[in-house]
CSV table of C-alpha atoms in Angstrom, one decimal:
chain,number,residue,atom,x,y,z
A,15,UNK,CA,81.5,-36.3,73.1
A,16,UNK,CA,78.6,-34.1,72.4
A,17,UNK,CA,77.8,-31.9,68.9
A,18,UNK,CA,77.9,-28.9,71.6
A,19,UNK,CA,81.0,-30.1,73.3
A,20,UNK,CA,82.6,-30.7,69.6
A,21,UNK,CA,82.0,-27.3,68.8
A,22,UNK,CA,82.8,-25.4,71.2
A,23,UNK,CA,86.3,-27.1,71.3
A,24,UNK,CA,86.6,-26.0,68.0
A,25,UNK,CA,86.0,-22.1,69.1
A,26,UNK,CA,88.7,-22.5,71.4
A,27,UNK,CA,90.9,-23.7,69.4
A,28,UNK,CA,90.4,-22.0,66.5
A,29,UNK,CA,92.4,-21.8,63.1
A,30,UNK,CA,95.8,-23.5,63.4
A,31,UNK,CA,98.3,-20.6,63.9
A,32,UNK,CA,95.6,-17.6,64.0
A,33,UNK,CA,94.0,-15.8,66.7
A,34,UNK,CA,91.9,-12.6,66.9
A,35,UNK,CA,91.3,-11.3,70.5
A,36,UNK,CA,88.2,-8.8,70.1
A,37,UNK,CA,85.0,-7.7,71.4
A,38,UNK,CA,84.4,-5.0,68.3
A,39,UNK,CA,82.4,-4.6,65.0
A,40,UNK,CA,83.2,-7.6,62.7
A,41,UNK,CA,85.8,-7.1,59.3
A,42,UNK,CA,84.0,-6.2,56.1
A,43,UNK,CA,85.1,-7.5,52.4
A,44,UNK,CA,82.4,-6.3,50.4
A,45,UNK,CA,84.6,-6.1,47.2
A,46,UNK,CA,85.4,-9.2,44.9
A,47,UNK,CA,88.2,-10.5,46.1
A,48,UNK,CA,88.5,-8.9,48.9
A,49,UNK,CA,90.2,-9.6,52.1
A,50,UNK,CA,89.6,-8.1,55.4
A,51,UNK,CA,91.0,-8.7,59.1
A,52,UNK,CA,90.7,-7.4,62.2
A,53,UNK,CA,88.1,-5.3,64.4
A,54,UNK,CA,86.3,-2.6,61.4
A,55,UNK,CA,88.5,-3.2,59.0
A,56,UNK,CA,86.9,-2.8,55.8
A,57,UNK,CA,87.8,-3.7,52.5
A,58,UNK,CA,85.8,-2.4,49.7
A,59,UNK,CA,86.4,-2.7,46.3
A,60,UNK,CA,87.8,-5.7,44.3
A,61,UNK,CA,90.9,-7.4,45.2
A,62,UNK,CA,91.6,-5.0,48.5
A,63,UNK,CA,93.4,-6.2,51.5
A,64,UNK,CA,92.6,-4.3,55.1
A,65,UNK,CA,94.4,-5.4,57.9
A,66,UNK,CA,94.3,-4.3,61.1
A,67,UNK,CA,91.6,-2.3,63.4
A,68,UNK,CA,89.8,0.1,61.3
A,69,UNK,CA,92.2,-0.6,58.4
A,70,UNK,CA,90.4,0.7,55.1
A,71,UNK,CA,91.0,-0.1,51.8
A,72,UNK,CA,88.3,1.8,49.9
A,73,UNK,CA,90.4,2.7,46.5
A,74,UNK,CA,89.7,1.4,43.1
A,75,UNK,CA,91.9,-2.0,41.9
A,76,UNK,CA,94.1,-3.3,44.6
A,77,UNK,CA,94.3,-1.1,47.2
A,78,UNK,CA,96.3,-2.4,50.7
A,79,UNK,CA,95.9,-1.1,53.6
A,80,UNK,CA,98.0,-2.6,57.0
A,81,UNK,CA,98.2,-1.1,60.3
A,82,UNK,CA,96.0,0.1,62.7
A,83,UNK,CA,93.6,2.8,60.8
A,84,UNK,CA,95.6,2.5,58.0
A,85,UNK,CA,93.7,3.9,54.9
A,86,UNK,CA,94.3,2.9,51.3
A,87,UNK,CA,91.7,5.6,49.4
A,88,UNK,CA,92.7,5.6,45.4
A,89,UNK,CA,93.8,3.0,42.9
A,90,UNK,CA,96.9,0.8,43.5
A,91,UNK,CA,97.7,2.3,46.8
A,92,UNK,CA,99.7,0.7,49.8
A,93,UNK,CA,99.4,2.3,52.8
A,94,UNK,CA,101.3,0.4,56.0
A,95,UNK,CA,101.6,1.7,59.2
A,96,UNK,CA,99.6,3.1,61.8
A,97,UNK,CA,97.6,6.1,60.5
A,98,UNK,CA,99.1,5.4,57.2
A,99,UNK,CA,97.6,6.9,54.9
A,100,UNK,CA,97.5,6.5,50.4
A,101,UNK,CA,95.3,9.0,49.1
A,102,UNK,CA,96.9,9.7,45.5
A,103,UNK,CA,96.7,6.9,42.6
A,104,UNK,CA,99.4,4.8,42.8
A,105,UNK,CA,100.8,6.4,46.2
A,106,UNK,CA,102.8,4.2,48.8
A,107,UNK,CA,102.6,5.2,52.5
A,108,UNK,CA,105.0,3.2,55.0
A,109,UNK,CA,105.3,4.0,58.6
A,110,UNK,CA,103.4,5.6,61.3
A,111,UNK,CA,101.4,8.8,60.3
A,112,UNK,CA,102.6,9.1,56.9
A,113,UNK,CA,101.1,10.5,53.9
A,114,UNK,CA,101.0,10.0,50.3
A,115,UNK,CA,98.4,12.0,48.9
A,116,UNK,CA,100.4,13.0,45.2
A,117,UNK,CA,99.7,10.9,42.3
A,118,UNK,CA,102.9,8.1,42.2
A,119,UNK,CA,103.9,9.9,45.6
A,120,UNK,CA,106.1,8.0,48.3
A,121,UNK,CA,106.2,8.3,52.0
A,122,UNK,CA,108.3,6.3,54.1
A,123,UNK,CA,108.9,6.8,57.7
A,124,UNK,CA,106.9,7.8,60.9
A,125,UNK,CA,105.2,11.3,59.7
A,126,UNK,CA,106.4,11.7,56.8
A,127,UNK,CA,104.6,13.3,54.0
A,128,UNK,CA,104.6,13.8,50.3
A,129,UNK,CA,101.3,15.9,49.0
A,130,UNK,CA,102.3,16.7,45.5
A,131,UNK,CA,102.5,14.4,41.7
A,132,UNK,CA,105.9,12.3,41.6
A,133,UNK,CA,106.7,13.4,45.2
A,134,UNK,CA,109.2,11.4,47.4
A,135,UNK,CA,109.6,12.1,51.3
A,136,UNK,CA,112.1,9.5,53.7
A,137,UNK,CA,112.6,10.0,56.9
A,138,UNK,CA,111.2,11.0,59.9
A,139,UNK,CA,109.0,14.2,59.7
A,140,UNK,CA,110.8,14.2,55.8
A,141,UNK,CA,108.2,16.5,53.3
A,142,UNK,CA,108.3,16.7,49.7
A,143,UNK,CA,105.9,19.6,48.9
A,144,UNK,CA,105.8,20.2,45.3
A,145,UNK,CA,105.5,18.3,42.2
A,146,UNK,CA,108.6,15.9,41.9
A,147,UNK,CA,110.4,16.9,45.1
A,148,UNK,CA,112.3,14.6,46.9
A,149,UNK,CA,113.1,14.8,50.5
A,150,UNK,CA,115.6,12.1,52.4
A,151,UNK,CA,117.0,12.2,55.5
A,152,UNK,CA,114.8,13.5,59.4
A,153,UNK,CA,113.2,16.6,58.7
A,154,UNK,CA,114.7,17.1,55.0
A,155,UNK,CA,112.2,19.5,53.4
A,156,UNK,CA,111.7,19.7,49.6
A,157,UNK,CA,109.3,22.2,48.8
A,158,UNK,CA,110.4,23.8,45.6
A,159,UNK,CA,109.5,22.3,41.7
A,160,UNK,CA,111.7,19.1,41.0
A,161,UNK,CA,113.6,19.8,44.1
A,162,UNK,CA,115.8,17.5,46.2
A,163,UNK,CA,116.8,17.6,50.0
A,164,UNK,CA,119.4,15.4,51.5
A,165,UNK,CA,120.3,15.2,54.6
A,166,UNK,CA,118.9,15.7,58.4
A,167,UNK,CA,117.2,19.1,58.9
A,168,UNK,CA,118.5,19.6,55.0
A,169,UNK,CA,116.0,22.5,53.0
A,170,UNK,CA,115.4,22.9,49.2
A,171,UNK,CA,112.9,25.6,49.2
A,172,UNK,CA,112.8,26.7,45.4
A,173,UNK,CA,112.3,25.0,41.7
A,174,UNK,CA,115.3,23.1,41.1
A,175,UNK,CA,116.9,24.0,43.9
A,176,UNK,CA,119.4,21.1,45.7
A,177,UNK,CA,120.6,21.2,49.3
A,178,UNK,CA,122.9,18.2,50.3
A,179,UNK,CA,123.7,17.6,54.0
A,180,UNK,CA,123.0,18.4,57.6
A,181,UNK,CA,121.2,21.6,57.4
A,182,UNK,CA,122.1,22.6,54.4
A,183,UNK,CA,119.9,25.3,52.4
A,184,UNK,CA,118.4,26.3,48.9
A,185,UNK,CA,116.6,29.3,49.2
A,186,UNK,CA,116.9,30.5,46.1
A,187,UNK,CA,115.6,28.9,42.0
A,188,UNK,CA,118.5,26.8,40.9
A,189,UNK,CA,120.6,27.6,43.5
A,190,UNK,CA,122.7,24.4,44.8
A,191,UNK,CA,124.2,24.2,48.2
A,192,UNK,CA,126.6,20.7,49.2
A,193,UNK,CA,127.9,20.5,52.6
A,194,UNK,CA,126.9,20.7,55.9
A,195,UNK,CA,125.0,24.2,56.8
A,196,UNK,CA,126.3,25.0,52.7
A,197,UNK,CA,123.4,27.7,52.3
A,198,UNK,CA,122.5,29.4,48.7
A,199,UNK,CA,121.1,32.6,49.1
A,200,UNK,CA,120.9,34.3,45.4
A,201,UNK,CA,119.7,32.9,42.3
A,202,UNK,CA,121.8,29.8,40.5
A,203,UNK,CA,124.3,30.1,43.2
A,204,UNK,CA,126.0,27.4,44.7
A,205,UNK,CA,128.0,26.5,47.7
A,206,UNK,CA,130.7,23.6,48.3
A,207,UNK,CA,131.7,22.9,52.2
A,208,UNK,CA,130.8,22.9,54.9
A,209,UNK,CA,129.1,26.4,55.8
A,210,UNK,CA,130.1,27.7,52.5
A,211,UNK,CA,127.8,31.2,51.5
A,212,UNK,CA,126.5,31.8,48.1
A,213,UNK,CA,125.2,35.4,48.3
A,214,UNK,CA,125.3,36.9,44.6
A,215,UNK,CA,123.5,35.7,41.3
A,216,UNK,CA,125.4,32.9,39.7
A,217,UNK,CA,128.0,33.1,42.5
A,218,UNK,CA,129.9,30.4,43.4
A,219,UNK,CA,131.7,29.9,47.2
A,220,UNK,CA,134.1,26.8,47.2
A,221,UNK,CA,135.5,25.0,50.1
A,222,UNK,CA,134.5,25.4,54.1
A,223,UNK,CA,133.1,28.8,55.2
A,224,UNK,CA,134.0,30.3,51.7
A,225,UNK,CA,131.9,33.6,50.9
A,226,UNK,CA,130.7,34.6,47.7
A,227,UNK,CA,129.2,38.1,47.6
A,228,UNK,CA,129.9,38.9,44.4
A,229,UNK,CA,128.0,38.4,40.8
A,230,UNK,CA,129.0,35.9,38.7
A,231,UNK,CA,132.4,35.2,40.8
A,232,UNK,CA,134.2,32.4,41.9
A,233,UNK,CA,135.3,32.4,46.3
A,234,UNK,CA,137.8,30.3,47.9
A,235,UNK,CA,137.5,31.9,51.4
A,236,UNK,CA,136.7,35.2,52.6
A,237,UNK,CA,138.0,38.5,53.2
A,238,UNK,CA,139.3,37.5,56.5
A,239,UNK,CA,140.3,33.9,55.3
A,240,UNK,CA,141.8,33.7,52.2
A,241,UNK,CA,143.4,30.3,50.6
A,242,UNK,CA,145.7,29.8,47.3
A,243,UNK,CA,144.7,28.0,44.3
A,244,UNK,CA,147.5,25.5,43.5
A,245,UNK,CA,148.3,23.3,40.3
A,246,UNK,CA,146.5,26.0,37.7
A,247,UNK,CA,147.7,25.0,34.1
A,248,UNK,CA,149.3,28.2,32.0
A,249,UNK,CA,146.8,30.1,31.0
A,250,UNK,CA,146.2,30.6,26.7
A,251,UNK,CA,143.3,32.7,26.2
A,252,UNK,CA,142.3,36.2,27.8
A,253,UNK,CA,140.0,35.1,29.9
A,254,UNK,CA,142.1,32.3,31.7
A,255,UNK,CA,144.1,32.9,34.7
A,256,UNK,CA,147.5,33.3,34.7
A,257,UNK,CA,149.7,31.4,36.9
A,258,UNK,CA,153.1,32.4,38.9
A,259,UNK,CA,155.5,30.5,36.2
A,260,UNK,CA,153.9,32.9,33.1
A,261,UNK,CA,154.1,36.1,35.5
A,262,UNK,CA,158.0,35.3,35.9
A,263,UNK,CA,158.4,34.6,32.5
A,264,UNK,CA,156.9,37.5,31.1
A,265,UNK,CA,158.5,39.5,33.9
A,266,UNK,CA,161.7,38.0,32.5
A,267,UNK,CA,160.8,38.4,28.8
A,268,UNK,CA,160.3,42.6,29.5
A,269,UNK,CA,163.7,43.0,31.8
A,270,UNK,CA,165.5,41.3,28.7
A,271,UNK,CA,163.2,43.6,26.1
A,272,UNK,CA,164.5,46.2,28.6
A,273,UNK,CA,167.9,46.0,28.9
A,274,UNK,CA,168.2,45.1,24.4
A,275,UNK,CA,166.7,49.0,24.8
A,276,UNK,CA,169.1,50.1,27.4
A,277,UNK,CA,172.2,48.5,25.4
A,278,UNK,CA,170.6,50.1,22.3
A,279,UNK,CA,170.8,53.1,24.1
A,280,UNK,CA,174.1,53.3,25.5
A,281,UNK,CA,175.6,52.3,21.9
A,282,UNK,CA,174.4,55.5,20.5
A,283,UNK,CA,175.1,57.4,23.6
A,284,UNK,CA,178.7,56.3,23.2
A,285,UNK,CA,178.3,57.1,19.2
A,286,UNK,CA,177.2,60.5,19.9
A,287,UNK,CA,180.3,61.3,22.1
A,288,UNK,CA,182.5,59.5,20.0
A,289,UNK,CA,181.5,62.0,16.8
A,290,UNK,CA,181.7,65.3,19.1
């Protein structure tokens, strides 16, 4: 066998258990370290890691970049996924089309996004807009200061704000809305159930399609839909409720008070008539 015939055997063959299939512009590791594969991938800076066609890992220290155009741009960045992209320091980006562009931001799922410092989108079109949001669940939107949405189509639109379940909604600082389509209208308020309503400041609307409309006060159901409160303890201060068992026994206590007056009464009546 021929030197020519030897080698190009060997091109054929290749490396044991790898093959590349491409006409393009060759793989770049111009960094230290660096490790590049596939048609334009380029690998820049020390220790990177580019894989795929067009992957980039251009970032300082130890950028990774996997997927087809999958770009890893700042320091310790991952970016996976087709389109991928790792933008802040520290950001991971996994699936197709997502985006971590915050500082120590997190992006999982096809188009998902989180922009801001300490951000955390998962799920399918999830977004965490603002500095420490946190988004999980399709289309959960956390766009308010350190706020958290959970839960398909879920949406915590102000700071500090939590909406947990399908569709359920924030709208308003500090508000905090659990069930599904709970929605908090008014500051601090919160609603528990599903559909619940908190429409007044510091209002507070408990159980399915409860109401609360008015400051500072505690719903159960609605004008139209009212429920009981059951098993409430006697009350001992002003401000506590009072349950049925005190209202009977302090109904009971005045009928006695009332008939010691009326016996009272009659005993002098009868005194009087007695003297005249």
């Amino acid at each position: 066998m021929t030197q020519r015939t030897t080698q190009t055997a060997q091109a054929q063959s290749g490396i044991p258990y790898f093959r590349a299939n491409s006409n393009g512009p060759d793989a770049s590791a111009s960094g230290g370290g660096a490790i590049a594969v596939g048609t334009s991938a380029n690998a820049q800076v020390g220790d990177a890691i580019a894989i795929g066609t067009e992957a980039i890992a251009d970032g300082e220290h130890n950028g990774l970049a996997i997927g087809t155009t999958a770009h890893a741009s700042s320091y310790y960045t991952v970016a996976v996924g087709r389109g991928a992209l790792a933008a802040g320091p520290r950001a991971t980006a996994l699936g197709a089309e997502t985006v971590a562009e915050g500082d120590h931001s997190l992006a999982a799922g096809g188009s998902a996004s989180a922009p801001a410092t300490f951000s955390t989108a998962v799920g399918t079109r999830a977004s965490a807009a603002d500095e420490g949001a946190s988004a999980f669940g399709r289309s959960a939107k956390a766009t308010g200061f350190y706020s958290l949405a959970i839960g398909t189509g879920s949406a915590a639109s102000e700071d500090s704000s939590v909406a947990m379940g399908t569709k359920a909604s924030a709208a308003a600082p500090g508000g905090v809305a659990i069930g599904g389509g709970a929605k908090v209208f008014a500051d601090r308020g919160a609603a528990l159930g599903s559909d619940a309503r908190a429409e007044a400041v510091d209002g507070v609307a408990l159980g399915a399609g409860s109401v609360c409309d008015r400051k500072r006060a505690v719903s159960v159901g609605t004008q139209e839909a009212t429920r009981q409160i059951v098993h409430v303890g006697a009350g001992t201060d002003g401000t506590d409720a009072v349950n049925v068992e005190q209202l009977r026994q302090m109904l009971a206590d005045v009928v006695a008070a009332l008939d010691q007056r009326l016996d009272a009464l009659d005993a002098r009546l009868a005194a009087i008539e007695k003297e005249n």
